[in-house]
Coordinates of C-alpha atoms in Angstrom, one line a residue:
X154 CA -65.3 6.7 32.2
X155 CA -62.8 9.5 31.5
X156 CA -62.6 10.7 27.9
X157 CA -61.3 13.6 26.0
X158 CA -58.0 15.5 26.0
X159 CA -58.7 17.2 29.3
X160 CA -56.9 16.3 32.5
X161 CA -59.0 14.1 34.9
X162 CA -59.6 15.5 38.4
X163 CA -60.7 13.4 41.4
X164 CA -61.5 14.2 45.0
X165 CA -60.7 11.9 47.7
X166 CA -64.3 11.3 48.7
X167 CA -65.1 10.0 45.3
X168 CA -62.0 7.8 45.3
X169 CA -63.0 6.3 48.6
X170 CA -66.5 5.8 47.5
X171 CA -65.2 3.8 44.5
X172 CA -63.0 1.6 46.7
X173 CA -59.7 3.4 46.9
X174 CA -58.0 3.0 50.2
X175 CA -55.2 4.5 52.2
X176 CA -51.8 3.1 51.1
X177 CA -49.8 0.9 53.3
X178 CA -46.1 0.9 53.8
X179 CA -44.2 -0.5 50.7
X180 CA -46.9 0.4 48.1
X181 CA -44.8 2.3 45.5
X182 CA -45.2 2.1 41.7
X183 CA -42.1 0.8 39.8
X184 CA -41.3 2.1 36.3
X185 CA -38.3 2.2 33.9
X186 CA -37.0 4.7 31.4
X187 CA -37.5 3.8 27.8
X188 CA -35.7 4.6 24.5
X189 CA -37.3 4.0 21.2
X190 CA -36.5 4.9 17.6
X191 CA -38.8 7.4 15.8
X192 CA -41.6 5.4 14.2
X193 CA -41.2 2.5 16.6
X194 CA -43.4 1.3 19.5
X195 CA -42.9 2.2 23.1
X196 CA -44.2 0.0 25.9
X197 CA -44.7 1.7 29.3
X198 CA -45.1 -0.6 32.3
X199 CA -46.0 0.3 35.9
X200 CA -45.9 -2.3 38.6
X201 CA -46.7 -2.4 42.3
X202 CA -45.2 -5.0 44.5
X203 CA -47.8 -4.8 47.2
X204 CA -51.2 -3.6 46.3
X205 CA -54.5 -3.8 48.1
X206 CA -56.7 -3.3 45.0
X207 CA -55.7 0.3 44.5
X208 CA -55.9 1.6 40.9
X209 CA -53.0 2.7 38.6
X210 CA -52.9 5.5 36.1
X211 CA -50.5 6.5 33.3
X212 CA -50.3 10.2 32.2
X213 CA -48.2 11.9 29.5
X214 CA -45.7 14.7 29.7
X215 CA -48.6 17.2 29.4
X216 CA -50.2 15.5 32.5
X217 CA -53.0 14.2 30.3
X218 CA -54.4 10.9 31.6
X219 CA -53.8 8.1 29.1
X220 CA -55.2 5.1 31.0
X221 CA -56.9 4.9 34.4
X222 CA -56.8 1.2 35.2
X223 CA -58.2 -0.5 32.1
X224 CA -60.1 2.6 31.1
X225 CA -58.8 4.7 28.2
X226 CA -58.9 8.4 28.9
X227 CA -57.2 10.0 25.8
X228 CA -58.5 9.6 22.3
X229 CA -55.4 8.6 20.5
X230 CA -55.4 5.6 18.2
X231 CA -51.7 5.0 18.7
X232 CA -52.1 4.4 22.4
X233 CA -53.3 0.9 23.4
X234 CA -53.8 -1.1 26.5
X235 CA -51.4 -4.1 26.8
X236 CA -52.1 -5.4 30.4
X237 CA -54.1 -4.1 33.3
X238 CA -54.4 -5.6 36.8
X239 CA -54.1 -4.5 40.4
X240 CA -50.4 -5.0 40.3
X241 CA -49.5 -3.9 36.8
X242 CA -50.6 -1.4 34.1
X243 CA -48.8 -1.6 30.7
X244 CA -49.7 0.5 27.7
X245 CA -48.1 0.9 24.2
X246 CA -47.6 3.9 22.0
X247 CA -47.1 3.0 18.3
X248 CA -45.6 5.1 15.6
X249 CA -43.7 7.2 18.1
X250 CA -42.8 10.7 17.1
X251 CA -40.3 13.2 18.5
X252 CA -43.2 15.0 20.2
X253 CA -43.9 11.9 22.3
X254 CA -40.6 12.3 24.1
X255 CA -40.8 13.4 27.7
X256 CA -41.6 12.4 31.3
X257 CA -44.5 9.9 31.8
X258 CA -46.0 9.5 35.2
X259 CA -47.5 6.4 36.8
X260 CA -49.7 7.2 39.8
X261 CA -50.9 4.8 42.5
X262 CA -54.1 6.3 44.1
X263 CA -53.5 5.6 47.7
X264 CA -53.7 8.1 50.5
X265 CA -51.5 10.0 49.7
X266 CA -51.1 9.4 46.0
X267 CA -47.7 7.9 45.1
X268 CA -46.1 8.4 41.7
X269 CA -43.1 7.2 39.7
X270 CA -41.8 8.9 36.6
X271 CA -40.3 7.2 33.5
X272 CA -38.6 9.2 30.8
X273 CA -39.3 8.3 27.2
X274 CA -36.4 9.1 24.8
X275 CA -37.2 9.2 21.1
X276 CA -34.2 8.8 18.7
X277 CA -34.4 10.8 15.5
X278 CA -33.4 8.6 12.5
X279 CA -30.9 10.5 10.2
X280 CA -31.9 10.7 6.6
X281 CA -29.8 9.2 3.8
X282 CA -26.7 11.4 3.2
X283 CA -26.2 13.4 0.1
X284 CA -22.8 14.3 -1.5
X285 CA -22.5 17.7 -3.2
X286 CA -19.7 19.6 -4.9
X287 CA -18.6 16.8 -7.3
X288 CA -18.0 18.0 -10.9
X289 CA -18.0 15.4 -13.7
X290 CA -15.5 15.2 -15.1
X291 CA -12.9 16.8 -12.9
X292 CA -9.6 18.0 -14.4
X293 CA -6.2 17.0 -13.1
X294 CA -4.9 19.8 -10.8
X295 CA -8.4 21.0 -9.8
X296 CA -9.3 21.8 -6.2
X297 CA -12.7 20.6 -5.3
X298 CA -14.7 20.3 -2.0
X299 CA -17.0 17.4 -1.4
X300 CA -19.8 18.0 1.1
X301 CA -21.9 15.3 2.8
X302 CA -25.1 16.3 4.6
X303 CA -27.7 14.4 6.6
X304 CA -30.8 15.7 8.4
X305 CA -33.2 14.6 11.1
X306 CA -30.8 12.9 13.5
X307 CA -31.3 13.0 17.3
X308 CA -28.8 13.0 18.8
X309 CA -26.5 14.5 16.2
X310 CA -25.1 11.8 13.8
X311 CA -21.5 11.3 13.0
X312 CA -20.3 11.4 9.3
X313 CA -17.2 9.4 8.2
X314 CA -15.4 9.6 4.8
X315 CA -13.8 6.7 3.0
X316 CA -11.5 6.8 -0.1
X317 CA -12.3 3.3 -1.5
X318 CA -11.9 1.3 1.6
X319 CA -9.6 3.6 3.5
X320 CA -11.0 6.0 6.0
X321 CA -10.0 9.7 5.6
X322 CA -10.8 12.7 7.8
X323 CA -13.3 15.4 7.0
X324 CA -14.4 18.7 8.6
X325 CA -17.6 18.3 10.6
X326 CA -20.3 20.9 11.2
X327 CA -23.5 20.4 13.4
X328 CA -26.6 22.7 13.4
X329 CA -29.7 22.3 15.5
X330 CA -33.1 22.4 13.8
X331 CA -35.8 22.1 16.4
X332 CA -35.3 18.8 18.2
X333 CA -33.2 17.3 15.5
X334 CA -29.8 18.1 14.0
X335 CA -28.4 18.8 10.6
X336 CA -24.8 17.5 10.2
X337 CA -22.4 18.4 7.4
X338 CA -18.9 17.1 6.7
X339 CA -16.6 18.6 4.0
X340 CA -13.6 17.1 2.3
X341 CA -10.9 19.1 0.4
X342 CA -9.4 17.4 -2.6
X343 CA -6.5 18.3 -4.9
X344 CA -7.4 16.2 -7.9
X345 CA -4.7 14.2 -9.7
X346 CA -4.7 11.2 -12.1
X347 CA -4.6 8.8 -9.2
X348 CA -8.1 9.9 -8.2
X349 CA -9.6 8.7 -11.5
X350 CA -12.1 5.9 -10.7
X351 CA -11.8 6.3 -6.9
X352 CA -15.0 5.9 -4.9
X353 CA -15.6 8.5 -2.2
X354 CA -18.1 7.2 0.4
X355 CA -19.9 9.1 3.2
X356 CA -21.3 6.9 5.9
X357 CA -23.7 7.9 8.7
X358 CA -23.0 6.5 12.2
X359 CA -26.0 6.8 14.6
X360 CA -27.4 4.9 17.5
X361 CA -30.7 4.5 15.7
X362 CA -29.0 2.8 12.8
X363 CA -28.4 -0.7 14.2
X364 CA -28.6 -2.8 11.1
X365 CA -28.3 -0.9 7.8
X366 CA -26.1 2.2 8.0
X367 CA -27.0 5.1 5.7
X368 CA -24.3 6.0 3.1
X369 CA -23.8 7.7 -0.2
X370 CA -21.0 7.0 -2.7
X371 CA -19.6 9.1 -5.6
X372 CA -17.0 7.9 -8.1
X373 CA -14.6 10.5 -9.2
X374 CA -13.8 10.8 -12.9
X375 CA -10.6 12.7 -13.7
X376 CA -9.5 13.8 -17.2
X377 CA -5.7 14.1 -17.7
X378 CA -3.1 14.4 -20.4
X379 CA -1.5 11.1 -21.5
X380 CA 1.9 9.6 -20.5
X381 CA 3.7 7.4 -23.0
X382 CA 6.3 4.6 -22.6
X383 CA 7.8 2.1 -25.0
X384 CA 8.2 -1.6 -24.1
X385 CA 10.6 -3.7 -26.3
X386 CA 10.6 -7.5 -26.6
X387 CA 14.4 -7.9 -27.1
X388 CA 17.2 -6.7 -24.8
X389 CA 19.9 -7.2 -27.4
X390 CA 18.4 -7.1 -30.9
X391 CA 20.4 -9.0 -33.6
X392 CA 20.1 -9.3 -37.3
X393 CA 17.4 -11.6 -38.5
X394 CA 15.5 -11.5 -35.2
X395 CA 11.8 -10.6 -34.6
X396 CA 11.3 -7.4 -32.6
X397 CA 8.1 -5.9 -31.2
X398 CA 7.8 -2.4 -29.8
X399 CA 4.7 -1.6 -27.8
X400 CA 3.6 2.0 -27.2
X401 CA 1.9 2.1 -23.7
X402 CA 0.0 5.3 -23.2
X403 CA -2.3 6.1 -20.3
X404 CA -4.6 9.1 -20.4
X405 CA -8.3 10.1 -20.0
X406 CA -9.8 10.3 -22.5
X407 CA -7.9 7.4 -24.0
X408 CA -5.2 8.7 -26.5
X409 CA -6.1 6.7 -29.6
X410 CA -4.6 6.2 -32.1
X411 CA -0.8 6.5 -31.6
X412 CA 1.7 7.6 -34.2
X413 CA 5.1 5.9 -35.0
X414 CA 8.0 7.7 -36.6
X415 CA 11.7 7.0 -37.3
X416 CA 14.4 9.7 -37.0
X417 CA 11.7 12.4 -37.2
X418 CA 10.1 11.0 -40.5
X419 CA 7.8 8.3 -41.7
X420 CA 8.6 4.6 -41.3
X421 CA 10.7 3.7 -44.4
X422 CA 9.9 0.0 -44.9
X423 CA 6.3 -0.8 -44.3
X424 CA 6.8 -4.4 -45.6
X425 CA 9.0 -5.4 -42.7
X426 CA 7.7 -2.7 -40.2
X427 CA 4.1 -3.6 -39.4
X428 CA 2.0 -1.2 -37.3
X429 CA -1.0 -2.7 -35.6
X430 CA -2.7 -0.5 -33.1
X431 CA -0.1 0.4 -30.5
X432 CA 2.5 -2.1 -31.7
X433 CA 5.3 -1.7 -34.1
X434 CA 6.7 -5.1 -35.3
X435 CA 9.9 -5.9 -37.2
X436 CA 9.6 -9.2 -39.0
X437 CA 13.4 -9.6 -39.6
X438 CA 15.9 -7.0 -38.3
X439 CA 18.8 -5.7 -40.4
X440 CA 21.4 -2.9 -40.1
X441 CA 19.2 -0.5 -42.0
X442 CA 16.7 -0.5 -39.1
X443 CA 19.1 1.3 -36.8
X444 CA 17.7 4.6 -35.6
X445 CA 15.5 6.4 -33.1
X446 CA 11.8 5.4 -33.1
X447 CA 9.2 7.7 -31.5
X448 CA 5.7 6.9 -30.3
X449 CA 3.4 9.9 -29.9
X450 CA -0.1 9.9 -28.4
X451 CA -2.4 12.7 -27.3
X452 CA -5.9 13.9 -26.3
X453 CA -7.6 17.2 -26.0
X454 CA -5.6 17.9 -22.8
X455 CA -2.1 17.4 -24.3
X456 CA 0.4 15.3 -26.2
X457 CA 3.1 13.0 -24.9
X458 CA 5.8 10.9 -26.6
X459 CA 8.6 8.4 -25.9
X460 CA 11.7 7.3 -27.9
X461 CA 13.5 4.1 -28.4
X462 CA 17.0 3.9 -29.9
X463 CA 17.4 0.8 -31.9
X464 CA 20.9 -0.7 -32.7
X465 CA 21.0 -4.0 -34.5
X466 CA 23.9 -6.2 -33.6
X467 CA 25.6 -8.8 -35.8
X468 CA 24.2 -12.2 -35.7
X469 CA 26.3 -14.7 -33.8
X470 CA 28.8 -16.6 -36.0
X471 CA 29.1 -19.8 -33.9
X472 CA 26.1 -22.0 -34.0
X473 CA 24.4 -22.5 -30.7
X474 CA 24.8 -25.9 -29.0
X475 CA 22.4 -28.5 -30.1
X476 CA 19.5 -29.1 -27.8
X477 CA 18.7 -32.6 -29.3
X478 CA 19.8 -35.3 -26.8
X479 CA 22.1 -38.1 -28.1
X480 CA 20.5 -41.3 -29.2
X481 CA 22.6 -43.4 -26.8
X482 CA 23.6 -41.3 -23.9
X483 CA 26.7 -42.6 -21.9
X484 CA 25.8 -43.1 -18.3
X485 CA 28.1 -41.3 -15.9
X486 CA 30.6 -43.1 -13.7
X487 CA 28.9 -43.7 -10.4
X488 CA 32.3 -43.6 -8.6
X489 CA 33.0 -40.1 -9.9
X490 CA 29.6 -38.9 -8.5
X491 CA 30.0 -40.4 -5.1
X492 CA 29.5 -37.8 -2.4
X493 CA 29.1 -34.9 -4.9
X494 CA 26.3 -33.1 -6.7
X495 CA 25.6 -34.5 -10.2
X496 CA 25.6 -31.0 -11.8
X497 CA 29.3 -30.3 -10.7
X498 CA 31.4 -30.4 -13.9
X499 CA 34.6 -31.0 -11.9
X500 CA 33.3 -34.2 -10.6
X501 CA 31.5 -35.7 -13.6
X502 CA 34.5 -35.1 -15.9
X503 CA 32.3 -33.3 -18.4
X504 CA 34.2 -30.0 -18.2
X505 CA 32.9 -27.0 -20.0
X506 CA 35.7 -25.7 -22.2
X507 CA 34.3 -22.2 -21.9
X508 CA 34.2 -22.2 -18.1
X509 CA 36.2 -19.4 -16.6
X510 CA 37.9 -21.1 -13.6
X511 CA 38.8 -24.6 -14.8
X512 CA 42.4 -24.0 -15.9
X513 CA 43.1 -21.1 -13.7
X514 CA 45.2 -23.1 -11.3
X515 CA 47.6 -24.5 -14.0
X516 CA 48.2 -21.0 -15.5
X517 CA 48.9 -19.5 -12.1
X518 CA 51.5 -22.3 -11.4
X519 CA 53.3 -21.9 -14.7
X520 CA 53.4 -18.1 -14.2
X521 CA 54.9 -18.5 -10.8
X522 CA 57.7 -20.8 -12.0
X523 CA 58.6 -18.5 -14.8
X524 CA 58.8 -15.6 -12.4
X525 CA 61.1 -17.5 -10.1
X526 CA 63.5 -18.5 -13.0
X527 CA 63.7 -14.9 -14.2
X528 CA 64.4 -13.6 -10.7
X529 CA 67.2 -16.1 -10.1
X530 CA 68.7 -15.3 -13.5
X531 CA 68.8 -11.6 -12.7
X532 CA 70.4 -12.3 -9.3
X533 CA 73.2 -14.4 -10.9
X534 CA 73.9 -11.7 -13.5
X535 CA 74.2 -9.0 -10.8
X536 CA 76.6 -11.1 -8.6
X537 CA 78.8 -12.1 -11.6
X538 CA 79.0 -8.5 -12.7
X539 CA 80.2 -7.3 -9.3
X540 CA 82.7 -10.1 -9.1
X541 CA 84.3 -9.2 -12.4
X542 CA 84.4 -5.6 -11.5
X543 CA 86.3 -6.3 -8.3
X544 CA 89.1 -8.3 -10.0
X545 CA 89.8 -6.0 -12.9
X546 CA 93.7 -4.9 -13.2
X547 CA 97.2 -5.8 -14.7
X548 CA 99.0 -8.9 -13.4
X549 CA 102.8 -9.6 -14.2
X550 CA 104.5 -13.0 -14.1
X551 CA 108.0 -13.5 -12.6
X552 CA 109.5 -13.4 -16.1
X553 CA 107.8 -10.1 -16.8
X554 CA 109.1 -8.6 -13.6
X555 CA 112.8 -9.1 -14.6
X556 CA 112.5 -8.8 -18.3
X557 CA 114.0 -5.4 -18.4
X558 CA 117.8 -5.5 -19.4
X559 CA 117.8 -9.4 -19.3
X560 CA 119.2 -11.3 -22.3
X561 CA 117.2 -14.4 -21.6
X562 CA 114.4 -15.8 -19.5
X563 CA 116.6 -17.3 -16.8
X564 CA 118.4 -14.0 -16.3
X565 CA 115.0 -12.3 -16.1
X566 CA 113.9 -14.7 -13.4
X567 CA 117.1 -14.1 -11.4
X568 CA 116.7 -10.4 -11.8
X569 CA 113.1 -10.5 -10.7
X570 CA 114.0 -12.5 -7.6
X571 CA 117.0 -10.3 -6.7
X572 CA 115.2 -7.1 -7.3
X573 CA 112.1 -8.1 -5.5
X574 CA 113.0 -6.3 -2.4
X575 CA 113.7 -3.1 -4.2
X576 CA 111.0 -3.3 -6.7
X577 CA 107.8 -1.2 -6.3
X578 CA 105.1 -3.6 -5.5
X579 CA 101.8 -3.4 -7.2
X580 CA 99.0 -3.6 -4.8
X581 CA 95.3 -3.9 -5.2
X582 CA 92.8 -2.4 -2.9
X583 CA 89.4 -3.9 -2.6
X584 CA 86.6 -1.7 -1.7

């Protein structure tokens, strides 16, 4: 029996005396490379397809014999025999460490000795990452650097950053430390109020982490000055109505309480103007409420304010239409609704007197007729004026033509006819 950490030496005479024979063609040991996670168990198997009762042996990277057949040669409680026969030798190494990595040799003691080598790869499990550089609380506008680090990985691990659920890119740095690696990843941040409450997560990706990935998470707390806005319940406030103004302020730390003022001074009527927390309520508006209302909120980082200009309109003079349905509603005429939508007022006959387009056609027709009458009248006036202007002049009767030196009308007519040829004719020229 071979014991102790020393390498076993044999001579061929002793092998032959113990039954070892010269190998025949095809007697070769068969092995496979193995990969195991640090702390796990590695099973090394050596098989021979054709064996004539020749012994098998496993040795470690330091060429120390582990098992010779079914005989344990190295005192190491982690190494156990799994199966031993003329055709197979399987051993196991539990609680594997990085120092166990290397080339393992299976030997078949024929003449000559035939060997096969299997490489055992040990994966270094990365440690849980740690995030450094986070200041609590951070101030809006600060520049900070988050650094995530993990040690003990083999091969080097990969680090990934996430802002909530969205992946973001960091700067990676890898340093060797013996057989393992130390990996760092840094993230530059310009802090603003949107980072308040955001979770930054660093995850480790590694081949040795098959089920539960290693990760670390830090939630960023950001302090910032408040911002204020006013929300009003009425778009058009009128006399007698109820109005509520809400002062919405967002800051960290929370800006409590808020302060309400009117036109730069205190609220004048606290009976109708009720302040409850962030809300200013008017139970019944009137004209004296007109003015500029300011809401102011602050914390140790600053103060912010918002204004609302209130103008109270007159209450409507016409009562609103009754919403109570009639006791005996009149059913609509089905013939009027045939082929039309029931809500069309032009079909049902229930015209809205305030509707804008219902009498538009009649007004347009009347306007057109009036325009035509006016145009025709103007044309007649122009034509008549031109006609009268063309026929303007002096016209003489036959009696008037011979009236000069005539004692009576008959003589005037005879003189007019006789002197017609010598008389200067009056002519009219039409242009």
